Coordinates of C-alpha atoms and ligand atoms in Angstrom, one line a residue:
X1 CA 36.6 95.4 40.6
X2 CA 34.8 96.9 37.6
X3 CA 31.8 94.8 36.6
X4 CA 29.7 95.7 33.6
X5 CA 26.5 97.7 33.9
X6 CA 23.5 95.5 34.5
X7 CA 20.1 96.4 32.9
X8 CA 16.7 95.5 34.4
X9 CA 14.5 93.1 32.4
X10 CA 12.4 96.0 31.2
X11 CA 15.5 97.9 29.9
X12 CA 16.8 94.8 28.2
X13 CA 13.5 94.0 26.5
X14 CA 12.8 97.6 25.6
X15 CA 16.2 97.9 23.9
X16 CA 15.7 94.7 22.0
X17 CA 12.2 95.4 20.8
X18 CA 12.9 99.1 20.0
X19 CA 15.9 98.0 17.8
X20 CA 13.8 95.3 16.3
X21 CA 11.2 97.8 15.2
X22 CA 13.9 100.2 13.8
X23 CA 15.4 97.4 11.7
X24 CA 12.0 96.4 10.5
X25 CA 11.2 100.0 9.5
X26 CA 14.2 100.0 7.3
X27 CA 12.9 96.8 5.6
X28 CA 9.6 98.6 4.8
X29 CA 11.4 100.9 2.4
X30 CA 13.1 98.0 0.6
X31 CA 11.8 96.6 -2.7
X32 CA 10.4 93.2 -1.7
X33 CA 7.6 91.3 -3.4
X34 CA 4.4 92.1 -1.6
X35 CA 3.5 88.6 -0.5
X36 CA 7.0 88.3 1.2
X37 CA 7.2 91.7 2.7
X38 CA 5.1 91.1 5.8
X39 CA 7.2 88.0 6.6
X40 CA 10.5 89.8 6.1
X41 CA 9.5 92.6 8.4
X42 CA 8.4 90.3 11.2
X43 CA 11.4 88.0 10.8
X44 CA 13.7 91.0 11.0
X45 CA 11.9 92.2 14.2
X46 CA 12.3 88.8 15.9
X47 CA 15.9 88.2 14.9
X48 CA 17.1 91.8 15.7
X49 CA 15.4 91.7 19.1
X50 CA 17.0 88.4 19.9
X51 CA 20.4 89.5 18.7
X52 CA 20.4 92.7 20.7
X53 CA 19.3 90.9 23.9
X54 CA 21.9 88.2 23.4
X55 CA 24.7 90.6 22.7
X56 CA 24.0 92.4 26.0
X57 CA 23.9 89.1 27.9
X58 CA 27.1 88.0 26.3
X59 CA 28.8 91.3 27.0
X60 CA 27.9 90.9 30.7
X61 CA 29.2 87.3 30.8
X62 CA 32.4 88.1 28.9
X63 CA 33.3 91.1 31.1
X64 CA 32.7 89.4 34.4
X65 CA 35.8 87.7 35.6
X66 CA 35.8 84.0 36.2
X67 CA 35.7 83.8 40.0
X68 CA 37.8 80.6 40.2
X69 CA 40.6 82.3 38.3
X70 CA 40.9 85.1 40.8
X71 CA 43.4 85.0 43.6
X72 CA 42.1 83.4 46.9
X73 CA 41.9 86.7 48.6
X74 CA 39.4 88.1 46.0
X75 CA 37.4 84.8 46.0
X76 CA 37.1 85.1 49.8
X77 CA 36.3 88.8 49.5
X78 CA 33.5 88.2 47.0
X79 CA 32.2 85.3 49.0
X80 CA 32.0 87.4 52.2
X81 CA 30.6 90.5 50.5
X82 CA 28.0 89.1 48.1
X83 CA 28.3 85.2 48.1
X84 CA 30.2 83.3 45.5
X85 CA 27.5 80.7 45.0
X86 CA 24.8 83.3 44.3
X87 CA 27.2 85.0 42.0
X88 CA 27.8 81.9 40.0
X89 CA 24.2 81.0 40.0
X90 CA 23.2 84.4 38.5
X91 CA 25.8 84.1 35.8
X92 CA 24.5 80.6 35.1
X93 CA 21.0 82.0 34.8
X94 CA 22.2 84.6 32.2
X95 CA 23.8 81.8 30.3
X96 CA 20.6 79.8 30.3
X97 CA 18.6 82.8 29.0
X98 CA 21.2 83.3 26.3
X99 CA 20.7 79.7 25.2
X100 CA 16.9 79.8 25.2
X101 CA 16.8 83.1 23.2
X102 CA 19.1 81.5 20.6
X103 CA 16.6 78.7 20.3
X104 CA 13.6 81.1 20.0
X105 CA 15.5 83.1 17.4
X106 CA 16.0 80.0 15.2
X107 CA 12.5 78.5 15.9
X108 CA 10.5 81.7 15.1
X109 CA 12.8 82.7 12.2
X110 CA 12.1 79.4 10.5
X111 CA 8.4 79.4 11.3
X112 CA 7.9 82.9 10.0
X113 CA 9.8 82.1 6.8
X114 CA 7.7 78.9 6.2
X115 CA 4.2 80.3 6.8
X116 CA 2.3 83.0 5.0
X117 CA 2.7 86.7 5.6
X118 CA -0.8 86.9 7.1
X119 CA 0.4 84.7 10.0
X120 CA 3.8 86.5 10.5
X121 CA 2.5 89.2 12.9
X122 CA 0.9 86.6 15.1
X123 CA 4.1 84.6 15.2
X124 CA 6.2 87.6 16.0
X125 CA 3.9 88.5 18.9
X126 CA 4.2 85.0 20.2
X127 CA 8.0 85.1 19.9
X128 CA 8.1 88.5 21.8
X129 CA 5.9 87.0 24.5
X130 CA 8.2 84.1 25.0
X131 CA 11.3 86.3 24.9
X132 CA 9.8 88.5 27.6
X133 CA 9.0 85.6 29.7
X134 CA 12.6 84.3 29.5
X135 CA 14.1 87.7 30.3
X136 CA 11.6 88.3 33.2
X137 CA 12.7 84.9 34.7
X138 CA 16.2 86.2 35.2
X139 CA 15.0 89.4 37.0
X140 CA 16.4 88.3 40.4
X141 CA 19.7 87.3 38.8
X142 CA 20.1 90.7 37.1
X143 CA 19.2 92.3 40.3
X144 CA 21.8 90.3 42.2
X145 CA 24.5 91.1 39.6
X146 CA 23.7 94.8 40.0
X147 CA 23.9 94.5 43.8
X148 CA 27.3 92.7 43.3
X149 CA 28.5 95.4 41.0
X150 CA 27.7 98.1 43.6
X151 CA 29.2 96.2 46.5
X152 CA 32.4 95.1 44.7
X153 CA 33.1 98.5 43.2
X154 CA 35.5 99.6 45.9
X155 CA 37.2 96.3 46.4
X156 CA 40.8 96.7 47.6
X157 CA 43.5 96.7 44.9
X158 CA 45.9 94.1 46.2
X159 CA 49.3 93.5 44.5
X160 CA 49.7 89.7 44.5
X161 CA 53.3 90.0 43.4
X162 CA 54.2 92.0 46.5
X163 CA 55.1 90.5 49.9
X164 CA 52.1 91.3 52.1
X165 CA 52.4 92.3 55.8
X166 CA 49.3 92.6 57.8
X167 CA 49.3 94.9 60.9
X168 CA 47.5 93.8 64.1
X169 CA 47.1 95.2 67.5
X170 CA 44.4 97.0 69.6
X171 CA 43.0 100.4 68.6
X172 CA 45.3 103.4 69.3
X173 CA 48.5 101.3 69.8
X174 CA 50.0 103.2 66.8
X175 CA 49.1 101.1 63.7
X176 CA 48.3 103.8 61.3
X177 CA 51.2 106.0 62.6
X178 CA 53.5 103.1 61.8
X179 CA 51.9 102.5 58.4
X180 CA 52.6 106.0 57.3
X181 CA 56.2 105.8 58.6
X182 CA 57.0 102.6 56.7
X183 CA 55.3 103.3 53.4
X184 CA 55.9 105.8 50.7
X185 CA 52.6 107.5 49.9
X186 CA 49.2 108.0 51.5
X187 CA 47.8 104.6 52.0
X188 CA 45.0 103.5 49.7
X189 CA 41.7 103.1 51.5
X190 CA 39.2 100.6 50.2
X191 CA 36.1 98.8 51.5
X192 CA 36.5 95.8 53.6
X193 CA 33.5 93.8 54.8
X194 CA 32.5 94.4 58.4
X195 CA 35.0 97.0 59.2
X196 CA 33.6 100.5 59.3
X197 CA 36.9 102.2 58.5
X198 CA 37.8 99.9 55.6
X199 CA 41.2 98.5 54.8
X200 CA 44.3 100.6 54.4
X201 CA 47.1 99.5 52.1
X202 CA 50.5 101.2 51.9
X203 CA 53.4 100.2 49.6
X204 CA 57.1 100.5 49.7
X205 CA 59.9 99.2 47.5
X206 CA 63.4 98.4 48.5
X207 CA 66.1 96.5 46.5
X208 CA 63.6 95.9 43.8
X209 CA 61.4 94.0 46.1
X210 CA 57.8 95.3 46.6
X211 CA 56.0 95.2 49.9
X212 CA 52.5 96.1 50.9
X213 CA 51.5 96.9 54.4
X214 CA 47.8 96.3 55.3
X215 CA 45.9 97.7 58.2
X216 CA 42.4 96.6 58.9
X217 CA 40.9 98.9 61.6
X218 CA 38.0 97.1 63.3
X219 CA 39.2 93.6 62.5
X220 CA 42.6 92.6 63.8
X221 CA 42.1 94.9 66.8
X222 CA 39.7 93.1 69.0
X223 CA 39.1 89.8 70.6
X224 CA 38.3 87.1 68.1
X225 CA 36.0 85.4 70.6
X226 CA 33.5 88.3 70.0
X227 CA 33.4 87.8 66.3
X228 CA 30.6 86.3 64.3
X229 CA 31.1 83.8 61.5
X230 CA 31.2 86.5 58.8
X231 CA 33.9 88.4 60.6
X232 CA 35.9 85.3 61.1
X233 CA 35.7 84.7 57.3
X234 CA 36.9 88.2 56.7
X235 CA 39.8 87.2 59.0
X236 CA 40.5 84.1 57.0
X237 CA 40.7 86.2 53.8
X238 CA 43.5 88.1 55.5
X239 CA 45.1 84.9 56.5
X240 CA 45.3 84.0 52.8
X241 CA 46.9 87.3 52.0
X242 CA 49.4 87.7 54.9
X243 CA 53.0 86.7 54.4
X244 CA 53.8 88.0 57.8
X245 CA 52.0 89.8 60.7
X246 CA 53.3 92.9 62.4
X247 CA 51.9 92.7 65.9
X248 CA 52.0 96.0 67.8
X249 CA 51.9 96.3 71.6
X250 CA 51.4 99.7 73.2
X251 CA 54.0 99.4 76.0
X252 CA 52.7 102.6 77.6
X253 CA 49.2 101.1 77.8
X254 CA 47.9 104.6 77.0
X255 CA 45.7 103.0 74.3
X256 CA 43.6 101.9 77.3
X257 CA 44.3 98.2 77.1
X258 CA 46.6 96.5 79.7
X259 CA 49.5 94.5 78.2
X260 CA 47.9 91.4 79.6
X261 CA 44.9 91.9 77.3
X262 CA 47.1 92.8 74.4
X263 CA 49.0 89.6 74.9
X264 CA 45.7 87.7 74.9
X265 CA 44.8 89.2 71.5
X266 CA 48.2 88.1 70.2
X267 CA 47.6 84.6 71.3
X268 CA 44.2 84.6 69.4
X269 CA 45.8 85.9 66.3
X270 CA 48.5 83.2 66.5
X271 CA 45.7 80.6 66.5
X272 CA 44.3 81.9 63.3
X273 CA 47.4 83.0 61.3
X274 CA 50.1 80.6 60.2
X275 CA 52.2 83.5 59.0
X276 CA 55.4 84.5 60.9
X277 CA 54.9 87.3 63.4
X278 CA 57.1 90.4 63.9
X279 CA 56.6 91.7 67.4
X280 CA 56.8 95.5 68.1
X281 CA 56.7 97.2 71.4
X282 CA 55.6 100.7 70.5
X283 CA 55.5 104.0 72.4
X284 CA 58.7 103.3 74.2
X285 CA 59.3 107.1 74.3
X286 CA 56.6 107.3 77.1
X287 CA 57.0 103.8 78.5
X288 CA 60.4 104.6 79.9
X289 CA 61.4 107.5 82.1
X290 CA 65.1 108.4 82.1
X291 CA 66.0 105.0 80.7
X292 CA 64.1 103.3 83.5
X293 CA 61.5 100.8 82.2
X294 CA 58.7 99.5 84.4
X295 CA 59.1 95.9 85.4
X296 CA 55.7 95.0 84.1
X297 CA 56.8 96.0 80.6
X298 CA 60.0 94.0 80.8
X299 CA 58.0 90.9 81.8
X300 CA 56.1 91.0 78.5
X301 CA 59.2 91.9 76.5
X302 CA 60.9 88.8 78.0
X303 CA 58.0 86.6 77.1
X304 CA 58.2 87.6 73.4
X305 CA 60.5 86.2 70.7
X306 CA 62.8 88.8 69.1
X307 CA 60.9 91.9 70.1
X308 CA 61.7 95.3 68.6
X309 CA 61.3 98.3 70.9
X310 CA 60.2 101.3 68.9
X311 CA 58.5 104.7 68.9
X312 CA 56.4 105.0 65.8
X313 CA 55.5 108.7 66.5
X314 CA 59.2 109.6 66.8
X315 CA 60.3 107.4 63.9
X316 CA 62.5 105.4 66.3
X317 CA 63.2 101.8 65.2
X318 CA 61.6 102.2 61.7
X319 CA 64.9 101.1 60.0
X320 CA 65.0 97.9 62.1
X321 CA 61.4 97.1 61.2
X322 CA 62.1 97.5 57.5
X323 CA 65.1 95.2 57.9
X324 CA 62.9 92.5 59.4
X325 CA 60.3 93.0 56.7
X326 CA 62.9 92.6 54.0
X327 CA 63.6 89.1 55.4
X328 CA 59.9 88.0 55.0
X329 CA 59.4 85.5 52.3
X330 CA 56.3 85.2 50.2
X331 CA 54.3 82.2 51.4
X332 CA 53.6 79.4 48.9
X333 CA 49.9 79.1 48.1
X334 CA 48.6 75.7 49.0
X335 CA 47.8 73.5 45.9
X336 CA 44.7 72.0 47.7
X337 CA 42.8 75.1 46.7
X338 CA 43.2 74.3 43.0
X339 CA 41.9 70.8 43.3
X340 CA 38.9 72.1 45.1
X341 CA 37.9 74.4 42.3
X342 CA 38.3 71.8 39.6
X343 CA 35.3 70.0 41.0
X344 CA 33.3 73.0 40.3
X345 CA 34.0 73.0 36.6
X346 CA 30.5 71.9 35.6
X347 CA 28.8 74.5 37.6
X348 CA 27.4 76.5 34.8
Ligands
LIG401 P1 45.9 102.9 65.7 O1 44.5 103.1 66.1 O2 46.5 101.7 66.2 O3 46.1 103.1 64.2 O4 46.8 104.1 66.4 P2 47.3 105.5 65.8 O5 48.4 105.3 64.9 O6 46.1 106.3 65.4 O7 47.9 106.1 67.2 C1 47.1 106.4 68.3 C2 47.7 107.5 69.1 O8 48.9 107.1 69.7 C3 47.9 108.7 68.3 O9 47.6 109.9 69.1 C4 49.4 108.7 68.1 O10 50.0 110.0 67.9 C5 49.9 108.0 69.3 N1 51.2 107.3 69.1 C6 51.4 106.4 68.1 N2 52.7 106.0 68.2 C7 53.2 106.6 69.3 C8 54.5 106.5 69.9 O11 55.5 105.8 69.5 N3 54.7 107.3 71.0 C9 53.7 108.1 71.5 N4 54.0 108.9 72.6 N5 52.5 108.2 70.9 C10 52.3 107.4 69.8

């Protein structure tokens, strides 16, 4: 997400006061009756400074997307990464500053016009003092918005029209091998909170339907019992996104996790995700020898609903996976969410 550049209070004031001075200098050259000239110059300084600062604040407010209007996944993402409440509060503070500076502009403009030129400089100084104090009051909000800008810069670009399939399974079971086999191009890699390797998104299109396959190394590949609240939230964000889960077992157990543990991970994922699950038993090329499959593997295959036996490395079974993915329907978004956000309307 591209957020506008955020100035510091000093930068904002500096720009406003500098432009105020420039505009006033132009006034000095104009033919104005002497007793009015001092007033005009100071009025111009105040009004220009207010306008410049207000324009910048308005530009920030206009170019920042309304969080409530973003898809659930992004709202979750922003909440996990920087905090939605803090975000709204900071924008609220900028809005507040905008309002106060509008008032100061009117108040001091009128005062300077009414009083004599001798008092104009004093009034302008007073106005600048009050403007500075307002802008300095939003320092922590500007700071926060800059922090948000840096942290949301590499937010994943998700296609919300596409059907989304989220891959799960322990490390080294073959998730990224499979992702590159199913999707067209190199997957897009973006930041994802609390995973060191980020999120990988690959796309493919078939029969005019668009699918995106999402892999989240470090998140859907370890026991959920070990996760902290924030990681669980990151998980819930994925739940909002997933139309189906591709759960991958390493039948050969060469990933280092026994099938029993892999099955436990599956059970945990089932508890969190409502989405339908497609079950894949990968690395069948080394899990069988001469067509003979170990009994222990068969036991897990028998426990699983409609399993597909594949070898991602050899491209074995990819067509069947794509056929199953083609059957996945986009999940309806619950309308509860919308009601929830309406209550927030008066937030600013
Ligand atoms: P991820 O950590 O789940 O993304 O797993 P990777 O896709 O990186 O695969 C881990 C290792 O397993 C790599 O060395 C792959 O080459 C290997 N691998 C993946 N799929 C298969 C397969 O079907 N058969 C065999 N023999 N090896 C595989």
